[in-house]
C-alpha positions as semicolon CSV with decimal commas, in nm:
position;residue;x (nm);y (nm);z (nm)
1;X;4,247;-3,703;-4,655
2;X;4,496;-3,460;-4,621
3;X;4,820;-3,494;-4,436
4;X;4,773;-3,325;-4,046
5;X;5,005;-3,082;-4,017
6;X;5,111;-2,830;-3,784
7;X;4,976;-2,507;-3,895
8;X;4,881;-2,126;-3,755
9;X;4,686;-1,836;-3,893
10;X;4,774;-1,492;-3,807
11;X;4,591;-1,222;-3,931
12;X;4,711;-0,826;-3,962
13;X;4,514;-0,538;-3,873
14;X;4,269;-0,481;-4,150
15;X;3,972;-0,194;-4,054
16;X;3,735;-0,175;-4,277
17;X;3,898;-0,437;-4,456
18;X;3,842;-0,713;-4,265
19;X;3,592;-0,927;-4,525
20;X;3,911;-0,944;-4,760
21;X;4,071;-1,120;-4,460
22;X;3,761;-1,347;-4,433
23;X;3,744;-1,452;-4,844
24;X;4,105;-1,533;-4,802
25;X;4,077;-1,794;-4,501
26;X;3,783;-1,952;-4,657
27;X;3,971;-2,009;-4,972
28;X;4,304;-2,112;-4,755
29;X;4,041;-2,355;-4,552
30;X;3,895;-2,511;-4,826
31;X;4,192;-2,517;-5,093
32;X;4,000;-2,249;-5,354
33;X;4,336;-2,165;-5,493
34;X;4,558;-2,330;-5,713
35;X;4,777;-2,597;-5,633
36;X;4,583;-2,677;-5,288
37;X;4,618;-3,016;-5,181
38;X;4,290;-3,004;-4,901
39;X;3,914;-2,940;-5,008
40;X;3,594;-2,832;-4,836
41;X;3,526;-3,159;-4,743
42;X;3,877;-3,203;-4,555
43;X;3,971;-2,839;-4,469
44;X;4,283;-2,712;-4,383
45;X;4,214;-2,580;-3,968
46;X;4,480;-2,403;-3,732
47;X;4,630;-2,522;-3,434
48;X;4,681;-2,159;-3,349
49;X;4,554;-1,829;-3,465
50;X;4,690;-1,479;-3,371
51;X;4,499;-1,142;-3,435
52;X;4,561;-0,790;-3,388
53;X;4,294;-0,516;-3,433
54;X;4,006;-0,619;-3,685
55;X;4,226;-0,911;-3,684
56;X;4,110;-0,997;-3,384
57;X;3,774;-1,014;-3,457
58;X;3,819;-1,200;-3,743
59;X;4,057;-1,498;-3,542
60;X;3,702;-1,518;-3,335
61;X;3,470;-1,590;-3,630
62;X;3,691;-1,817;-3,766
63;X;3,690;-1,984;-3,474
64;X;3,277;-2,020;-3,480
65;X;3,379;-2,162;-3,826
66;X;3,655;-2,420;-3,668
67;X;3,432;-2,579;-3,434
68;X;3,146;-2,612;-3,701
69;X;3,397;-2,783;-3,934
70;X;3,504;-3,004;-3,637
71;X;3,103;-3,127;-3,588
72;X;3,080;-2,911;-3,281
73;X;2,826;-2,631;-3,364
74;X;2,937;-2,328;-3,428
75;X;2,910;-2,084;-3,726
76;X;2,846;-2,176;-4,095
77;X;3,018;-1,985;-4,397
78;X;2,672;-1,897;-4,471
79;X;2,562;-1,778;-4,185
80;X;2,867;-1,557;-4,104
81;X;2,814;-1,401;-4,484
82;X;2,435;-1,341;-4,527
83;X;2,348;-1,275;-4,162
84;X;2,664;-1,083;-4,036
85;X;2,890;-0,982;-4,280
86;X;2,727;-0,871;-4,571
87;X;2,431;-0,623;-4,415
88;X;2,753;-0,492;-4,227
89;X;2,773;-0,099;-4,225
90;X;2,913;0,222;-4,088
91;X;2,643;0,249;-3,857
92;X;2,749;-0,108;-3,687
93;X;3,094;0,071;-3,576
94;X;3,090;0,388;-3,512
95;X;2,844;0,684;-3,432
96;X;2,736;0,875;-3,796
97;X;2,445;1,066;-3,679
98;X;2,671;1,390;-3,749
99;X;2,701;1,308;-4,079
100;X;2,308;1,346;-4,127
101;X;2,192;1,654;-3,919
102;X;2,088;1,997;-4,029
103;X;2,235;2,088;-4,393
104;X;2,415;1,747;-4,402
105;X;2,773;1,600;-4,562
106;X;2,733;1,949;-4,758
107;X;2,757;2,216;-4,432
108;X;3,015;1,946;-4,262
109;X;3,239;1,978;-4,587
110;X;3,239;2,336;-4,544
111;X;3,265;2,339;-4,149
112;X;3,594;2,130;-4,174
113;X;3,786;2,337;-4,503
114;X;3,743;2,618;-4,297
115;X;3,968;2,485;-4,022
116;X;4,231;2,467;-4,310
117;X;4,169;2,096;-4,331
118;X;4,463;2,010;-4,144
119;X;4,734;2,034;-4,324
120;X;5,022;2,154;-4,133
121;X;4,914;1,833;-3,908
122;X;4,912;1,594;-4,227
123;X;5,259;1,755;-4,379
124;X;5,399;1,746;-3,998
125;X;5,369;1,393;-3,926
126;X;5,461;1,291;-4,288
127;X;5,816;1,468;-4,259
128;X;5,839;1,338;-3,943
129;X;5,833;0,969;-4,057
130;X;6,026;1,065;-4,367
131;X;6,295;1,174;-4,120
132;X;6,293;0,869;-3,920
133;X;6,344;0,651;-4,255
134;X;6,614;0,841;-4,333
135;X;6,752;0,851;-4,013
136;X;6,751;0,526;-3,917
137;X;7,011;0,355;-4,169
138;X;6,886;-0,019;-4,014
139;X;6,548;0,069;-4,069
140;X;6,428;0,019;-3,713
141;X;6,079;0,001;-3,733
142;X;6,000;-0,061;-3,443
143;X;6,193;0,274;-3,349
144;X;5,981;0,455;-3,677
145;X;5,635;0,347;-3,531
146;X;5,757;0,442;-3,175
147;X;5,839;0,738;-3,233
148;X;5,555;0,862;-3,479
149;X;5,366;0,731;-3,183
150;X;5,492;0,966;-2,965
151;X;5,489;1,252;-3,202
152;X;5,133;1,167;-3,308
153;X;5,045;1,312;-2,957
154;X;5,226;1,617;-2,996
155;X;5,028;1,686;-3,325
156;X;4,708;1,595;-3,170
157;X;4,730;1,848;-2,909
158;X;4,796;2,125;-3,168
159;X;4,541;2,035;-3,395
160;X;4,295;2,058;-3,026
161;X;4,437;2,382;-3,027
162;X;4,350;2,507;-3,398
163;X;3,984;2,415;-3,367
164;X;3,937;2,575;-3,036
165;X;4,068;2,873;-3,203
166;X;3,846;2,825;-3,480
167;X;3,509;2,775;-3,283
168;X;3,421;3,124;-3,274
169;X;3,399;3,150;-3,618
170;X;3,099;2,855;-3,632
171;X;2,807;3,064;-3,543
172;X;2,935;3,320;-3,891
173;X;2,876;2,972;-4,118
174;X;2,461;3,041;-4,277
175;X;2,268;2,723;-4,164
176;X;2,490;2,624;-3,939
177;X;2,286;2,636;-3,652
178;X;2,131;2,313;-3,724
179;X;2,465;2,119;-3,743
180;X;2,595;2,285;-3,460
181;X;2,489;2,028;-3,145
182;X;2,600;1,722;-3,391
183;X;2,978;1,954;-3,449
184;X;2,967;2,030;-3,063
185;X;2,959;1,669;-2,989
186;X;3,246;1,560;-3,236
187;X;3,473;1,869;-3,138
188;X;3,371;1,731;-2,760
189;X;3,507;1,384;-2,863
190;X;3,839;1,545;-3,004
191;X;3,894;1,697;-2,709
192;X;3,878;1,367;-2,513
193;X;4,100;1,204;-2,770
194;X;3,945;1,036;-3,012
195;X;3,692;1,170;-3,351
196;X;3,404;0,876;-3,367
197;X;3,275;0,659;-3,079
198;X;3,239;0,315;-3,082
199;X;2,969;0,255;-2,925
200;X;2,776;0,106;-3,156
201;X;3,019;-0,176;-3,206
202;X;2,976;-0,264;-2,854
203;X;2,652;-0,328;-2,931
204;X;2,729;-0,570;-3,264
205;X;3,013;-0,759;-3,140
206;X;2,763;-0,863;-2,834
207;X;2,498;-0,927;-3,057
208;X;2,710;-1,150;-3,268
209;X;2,977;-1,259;-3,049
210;X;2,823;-1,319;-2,716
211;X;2,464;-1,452;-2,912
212;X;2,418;-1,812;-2,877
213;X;2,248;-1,795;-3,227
214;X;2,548;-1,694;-3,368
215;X;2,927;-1,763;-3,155
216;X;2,786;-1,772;-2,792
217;X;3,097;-1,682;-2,639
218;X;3,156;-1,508;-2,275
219;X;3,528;-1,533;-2,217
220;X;3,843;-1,555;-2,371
221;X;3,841;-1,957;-2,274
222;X;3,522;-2,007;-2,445
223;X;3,709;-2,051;-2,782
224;X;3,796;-2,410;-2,954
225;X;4,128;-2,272;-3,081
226;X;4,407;-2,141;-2,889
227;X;4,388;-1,762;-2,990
228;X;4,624;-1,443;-2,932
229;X;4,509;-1,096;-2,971
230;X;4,733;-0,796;-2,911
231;X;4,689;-0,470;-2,805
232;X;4,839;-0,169;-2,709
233;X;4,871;-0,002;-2,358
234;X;4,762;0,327;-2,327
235;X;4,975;0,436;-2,075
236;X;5,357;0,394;-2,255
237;X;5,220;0,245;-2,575
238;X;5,412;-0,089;-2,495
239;X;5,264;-0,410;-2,688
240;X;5,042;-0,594;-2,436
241;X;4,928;-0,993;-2,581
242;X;4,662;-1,203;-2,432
243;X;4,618;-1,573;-2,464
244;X;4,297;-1,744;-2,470
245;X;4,451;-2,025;-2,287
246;X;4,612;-1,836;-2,037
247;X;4,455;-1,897;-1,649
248;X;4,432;-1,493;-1,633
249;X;4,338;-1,401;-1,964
250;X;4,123;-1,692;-2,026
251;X;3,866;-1,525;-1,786
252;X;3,857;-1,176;-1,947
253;X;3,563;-1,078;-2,144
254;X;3,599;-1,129;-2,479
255;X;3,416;-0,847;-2,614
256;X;3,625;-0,580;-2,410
257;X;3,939;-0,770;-2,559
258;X;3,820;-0,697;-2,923
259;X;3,742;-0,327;-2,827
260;X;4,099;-0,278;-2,650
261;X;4,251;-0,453;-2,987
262;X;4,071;-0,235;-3,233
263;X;4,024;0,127;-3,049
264;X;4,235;0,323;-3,315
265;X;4,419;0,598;-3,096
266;X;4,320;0,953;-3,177
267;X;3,997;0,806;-3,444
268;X;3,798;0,578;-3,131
269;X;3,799;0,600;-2,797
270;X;4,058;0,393;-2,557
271;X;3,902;0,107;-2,387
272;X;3,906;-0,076;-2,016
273;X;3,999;-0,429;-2,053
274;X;3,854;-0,545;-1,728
275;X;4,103;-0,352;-1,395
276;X;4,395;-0,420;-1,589
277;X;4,375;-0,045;-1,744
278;X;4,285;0,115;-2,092
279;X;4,423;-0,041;-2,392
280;X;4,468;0,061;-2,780
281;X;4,456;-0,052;-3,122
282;X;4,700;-0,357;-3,142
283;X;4,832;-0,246;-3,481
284;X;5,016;0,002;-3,339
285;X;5,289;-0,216;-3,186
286;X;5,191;-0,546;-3,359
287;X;5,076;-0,483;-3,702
288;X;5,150;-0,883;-3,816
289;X;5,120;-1,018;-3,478
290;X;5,407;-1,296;-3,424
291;X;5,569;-1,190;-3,130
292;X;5,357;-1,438;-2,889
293;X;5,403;-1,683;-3,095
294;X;5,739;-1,681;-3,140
295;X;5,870;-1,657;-2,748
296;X;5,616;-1,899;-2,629
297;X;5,788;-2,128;-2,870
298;X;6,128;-1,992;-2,751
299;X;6,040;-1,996;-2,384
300;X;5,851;-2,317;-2,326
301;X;6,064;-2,525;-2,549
302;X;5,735;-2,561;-2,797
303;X;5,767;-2,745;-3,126
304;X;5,801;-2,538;-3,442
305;X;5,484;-2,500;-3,680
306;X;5,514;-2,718;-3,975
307;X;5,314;-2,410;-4,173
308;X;5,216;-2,086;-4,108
309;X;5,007;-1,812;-4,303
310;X;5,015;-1,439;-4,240
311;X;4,663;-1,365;-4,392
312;X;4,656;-0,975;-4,487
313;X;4,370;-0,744;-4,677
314;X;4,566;-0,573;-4,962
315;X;4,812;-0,329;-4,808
316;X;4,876;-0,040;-5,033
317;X;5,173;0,050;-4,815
318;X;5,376;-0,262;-4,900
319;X;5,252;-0,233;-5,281
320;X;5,391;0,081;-5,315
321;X;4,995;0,209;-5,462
322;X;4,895;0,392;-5,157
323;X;4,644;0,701;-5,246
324;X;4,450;0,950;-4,986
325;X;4,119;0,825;-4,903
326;X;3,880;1,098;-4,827
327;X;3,610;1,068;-4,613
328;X;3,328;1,343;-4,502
329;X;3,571;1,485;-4,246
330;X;3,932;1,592;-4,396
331;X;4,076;1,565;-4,021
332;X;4,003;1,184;-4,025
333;X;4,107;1,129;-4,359
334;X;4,471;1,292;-4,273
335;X;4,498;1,091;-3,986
336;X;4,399;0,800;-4,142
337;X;4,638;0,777;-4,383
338;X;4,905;0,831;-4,166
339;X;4,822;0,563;-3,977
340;X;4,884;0,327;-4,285
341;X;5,207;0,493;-4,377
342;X;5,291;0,436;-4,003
343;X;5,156;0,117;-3,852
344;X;5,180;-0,041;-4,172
345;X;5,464;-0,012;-4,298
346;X;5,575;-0,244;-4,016
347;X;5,405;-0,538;-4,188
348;X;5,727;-0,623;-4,406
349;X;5,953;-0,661;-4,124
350;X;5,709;-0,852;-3,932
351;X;5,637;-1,103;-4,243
352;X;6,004;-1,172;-4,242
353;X;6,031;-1,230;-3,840
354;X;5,686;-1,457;-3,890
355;X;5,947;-1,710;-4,039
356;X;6,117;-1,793;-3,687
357;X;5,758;-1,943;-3,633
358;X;5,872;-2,226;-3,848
359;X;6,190;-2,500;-3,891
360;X;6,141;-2,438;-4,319
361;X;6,134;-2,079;-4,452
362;X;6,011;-2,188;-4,763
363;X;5,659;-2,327;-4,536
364;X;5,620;-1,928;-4,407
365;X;5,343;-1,790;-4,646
366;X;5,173;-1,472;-4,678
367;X;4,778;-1,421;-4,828
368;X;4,730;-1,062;-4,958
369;X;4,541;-0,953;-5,242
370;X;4,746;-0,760;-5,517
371;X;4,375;-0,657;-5,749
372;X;4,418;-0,338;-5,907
373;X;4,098;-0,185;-5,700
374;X;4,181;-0,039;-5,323
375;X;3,891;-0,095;-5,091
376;X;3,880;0,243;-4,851
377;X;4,019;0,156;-4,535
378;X;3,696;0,295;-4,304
379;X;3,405;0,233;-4,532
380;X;3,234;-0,084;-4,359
381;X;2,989;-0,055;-4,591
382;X;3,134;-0,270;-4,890
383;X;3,170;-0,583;-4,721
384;X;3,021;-0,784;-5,020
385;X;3,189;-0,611;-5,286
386;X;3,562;-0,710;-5,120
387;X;3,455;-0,985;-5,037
388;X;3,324;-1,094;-5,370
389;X;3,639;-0,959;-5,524
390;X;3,915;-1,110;-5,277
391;X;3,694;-1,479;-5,322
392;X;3,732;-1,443;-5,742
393;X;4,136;-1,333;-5,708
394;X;4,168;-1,632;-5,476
395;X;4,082;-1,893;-5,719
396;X;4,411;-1,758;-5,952
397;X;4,656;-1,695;-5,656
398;X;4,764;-1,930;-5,427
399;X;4,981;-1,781;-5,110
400;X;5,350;-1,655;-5,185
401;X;5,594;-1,810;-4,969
402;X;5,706;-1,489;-4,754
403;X;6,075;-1,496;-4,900
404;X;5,875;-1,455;-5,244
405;X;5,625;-1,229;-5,189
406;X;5,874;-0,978;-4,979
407;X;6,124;-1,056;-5,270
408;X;5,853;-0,950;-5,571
409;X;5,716;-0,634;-5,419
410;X;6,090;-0,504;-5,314
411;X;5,953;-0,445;-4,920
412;X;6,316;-0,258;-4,779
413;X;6,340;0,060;-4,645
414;X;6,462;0,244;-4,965
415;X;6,113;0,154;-5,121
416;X;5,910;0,265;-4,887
417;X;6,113;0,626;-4,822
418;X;6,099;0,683;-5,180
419;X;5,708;0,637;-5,193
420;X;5,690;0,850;-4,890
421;X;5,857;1,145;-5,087
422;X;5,652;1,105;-5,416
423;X;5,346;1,125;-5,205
424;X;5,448;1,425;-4,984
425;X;5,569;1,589;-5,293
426;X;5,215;1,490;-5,484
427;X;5,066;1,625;-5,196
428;X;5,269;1,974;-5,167
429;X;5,150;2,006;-5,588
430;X;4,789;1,988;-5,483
431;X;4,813;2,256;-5,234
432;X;4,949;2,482;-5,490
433;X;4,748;2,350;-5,769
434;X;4,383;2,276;-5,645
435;X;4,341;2,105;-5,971
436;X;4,570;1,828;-5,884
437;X;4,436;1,731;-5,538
438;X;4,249;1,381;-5,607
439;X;3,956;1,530;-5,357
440;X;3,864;1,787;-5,604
């Protein structure tokens, strides 16, 4: 049996990415990597698990997992892969019925390069973060996502006012006519702040979360593990963390907690987390989330953990291979990937803070895969294929101590402003050369 130790989980924002989360902490739980010293049969389990975002939602099927690995019911690996995670799609998150009126992707294409597909948003906010790394000679990153915050706002309300000043010009588009209630409704939702609704994910996380057949969980108490999730407040943007544990938070529903953790500002809607107000994404203030952790330690005189793993989908920010993703609408693609240059880019500087969560640095890991392949970060509808790749790049790479892994991939601030430039200066080619832009 293997030694009982001290140990917590805490798991980054991932989107679309969250089954390469998953494939990692069932190879971490059952020692599928080299040099493990547990097995299925005596799995490593948390004492504590923190999520932000998707993150979130994973920390509450792992939990399912926890208590069936404890005896106590729960959720099996192969229930959570062949019932839930696997038939997972687009459809289960966010509303695509646009995408298949009238003409189709083909009319929406056009529809959207008329507006000029955004690009004096997407160069706007780029130089604005390349400023703020430049700027900023400690690096504050914090400060960088603050700010880009802030100006994100700005640069939403301008891009409001470029499509209201292109809406006259829909009814000129042949065939349009047919798209035009499904492009009414998404211009309607920009207007109101956000590009897709999540309503449909309402919908799965109850059936799957609240389900006795599956989780069977109410309230934030109902889990086995003691569980953070972070979010975001809408009103200021400051970082707002819940505890399962907690007598307030404990009785919150848990499904509006994963909606106010994952609502994506300016892509989904804002949620209400019961009268406390509307909340956002949590990876906007608390990409890695550790900060709980760390002053509930500080402040009630806790014991250190004895291990701790930041489990992470592969982060092309940190790798230095980040590339534009393009979906059907060139709008959310833009904003999209400023988002990961943004929020993400934060995930270095929280990896090295994670190690005041324990008394050796050298017992501070981090779980990311490094494959060659990049798994789009708002296509749900993959969940096998990252999943079956993150499970076979497990079983050859064990978790990097955080001091290595930050050491190998060169995460400082010089880095990542240098990879900002080559891809604002890739991107400036392809506008003057059609032939370079990777959409084309």
């Amino acid at each position: 049996m293997a030694e009982k130790r001290k140990v917590a989980f805490v798991y980054s924002g991932a989107a679309a990415l969250i089954a390469e989360e998953l494939a990692l902490t069932k190879a971490l739980m059952e020692g599928n990597y080299p040099g493990a010293n547990h097995t299925k049969d005596d799995p490593l389990l948390p004492d504590e698990i923190a999520g932000t975002s998707s993150g979130a939602i994973c920390s509450v099927f792992m939990d399912g997992i926890i208590k069936n690995a404890k005896g106590k019911g729960g959720l099996t690996w192969t229930t959570l892969e062949d019932d839930i995670l696997f038939p997972f799609r687009n459809e289960d998150v966010y509303e695509t019925d646009f995408l298949l009126q009238g003409g189709g992707i083909k009319n929406i294409h056009t529809f959207f390069d008329m507006l000029g597909n955004m690009n004096d948003i997407r160069e706007g906010f780029f130089d604005h973060l390349k400023n703020m790394v430049e700027k900023k000679g400690d690096f504050n990153l914090k400060g960088i996502v603050e700010d880009a915050w802030n100006d994100y706002k700005k640069l939403h309300n301008k891009s409001w006012d470029i499509i209201s000043d292109k809406m006259k010009l829909v009814k000129s588009i042949p065939d349009i006519p047919n798209d035009f209630s499904a492009m009414a409704n998404l211009l309607e939702s920009v207007k109101n702040g956000y590009l897709l609704d999540t309503a449909p994910l309402i919908k799965t996380l109850q059936k799957y979360v609240n389900n006795s057949k599956y989780l069977g969980l109410d309230i934030f108490d109902d889990l086995e593990v003691p569980t953070t999730i972070s979010t975001a407040e809408d009103k200021g943007g400051a970082l707002r963390t819940f505890h399962s544990k907690d007598k307030r938070d404990g009785k919150l529903d848990i499904v509006e907690l994963l909606m106010g953790s994952s609502a994506l500002p300016g892509i989904f809607p804002k949620r209400e987390i019961s009268d406390l107000g509307f909340f956002l994404d949590g990876g906007t203030r608390d990409v890695v989330p550790v900060e709980y952790l760390i002053r509930d330690i500080e402040e009630n005189h806790k014991k250190k953990f004895e291990e701790v793993y930041v489990i992470c989908p592969k982060i092309d920010v940190v790798l230095g291979t980040l590339k534009h993703q393009y979906t059907e609408i060139p709008l959310l693609s833009n904003m999209l990937f400023g988002f990961q240059l943004s929020f993400w880019s934060a995930a270095p500087y929280q990896m090295h803070v994670a190690k005041q969560l324990v008394e050796d640095e050298d017992k501070a890991f981090v779980y990311m895969p490094t494959y060659k392949k990049s798994y789009n970060f708002f296509n749900f509808n993959n969940m096998k294929a990252q999943y079956d790749d993150t499970t076979k790049w497990a079983k050859d790479n064990a978790p990097m101590t955080i001091n290595e892994f930050l050491g190998k991939h060169e995460c400082d601030s010089h880095v990542f402003g240098k990879m900002l430039k080559t891809l604002m200066d890739s991107m400036k080619d392809a506008k003057k050369d059609p032939k370079k832009d990777p959409k084309k």
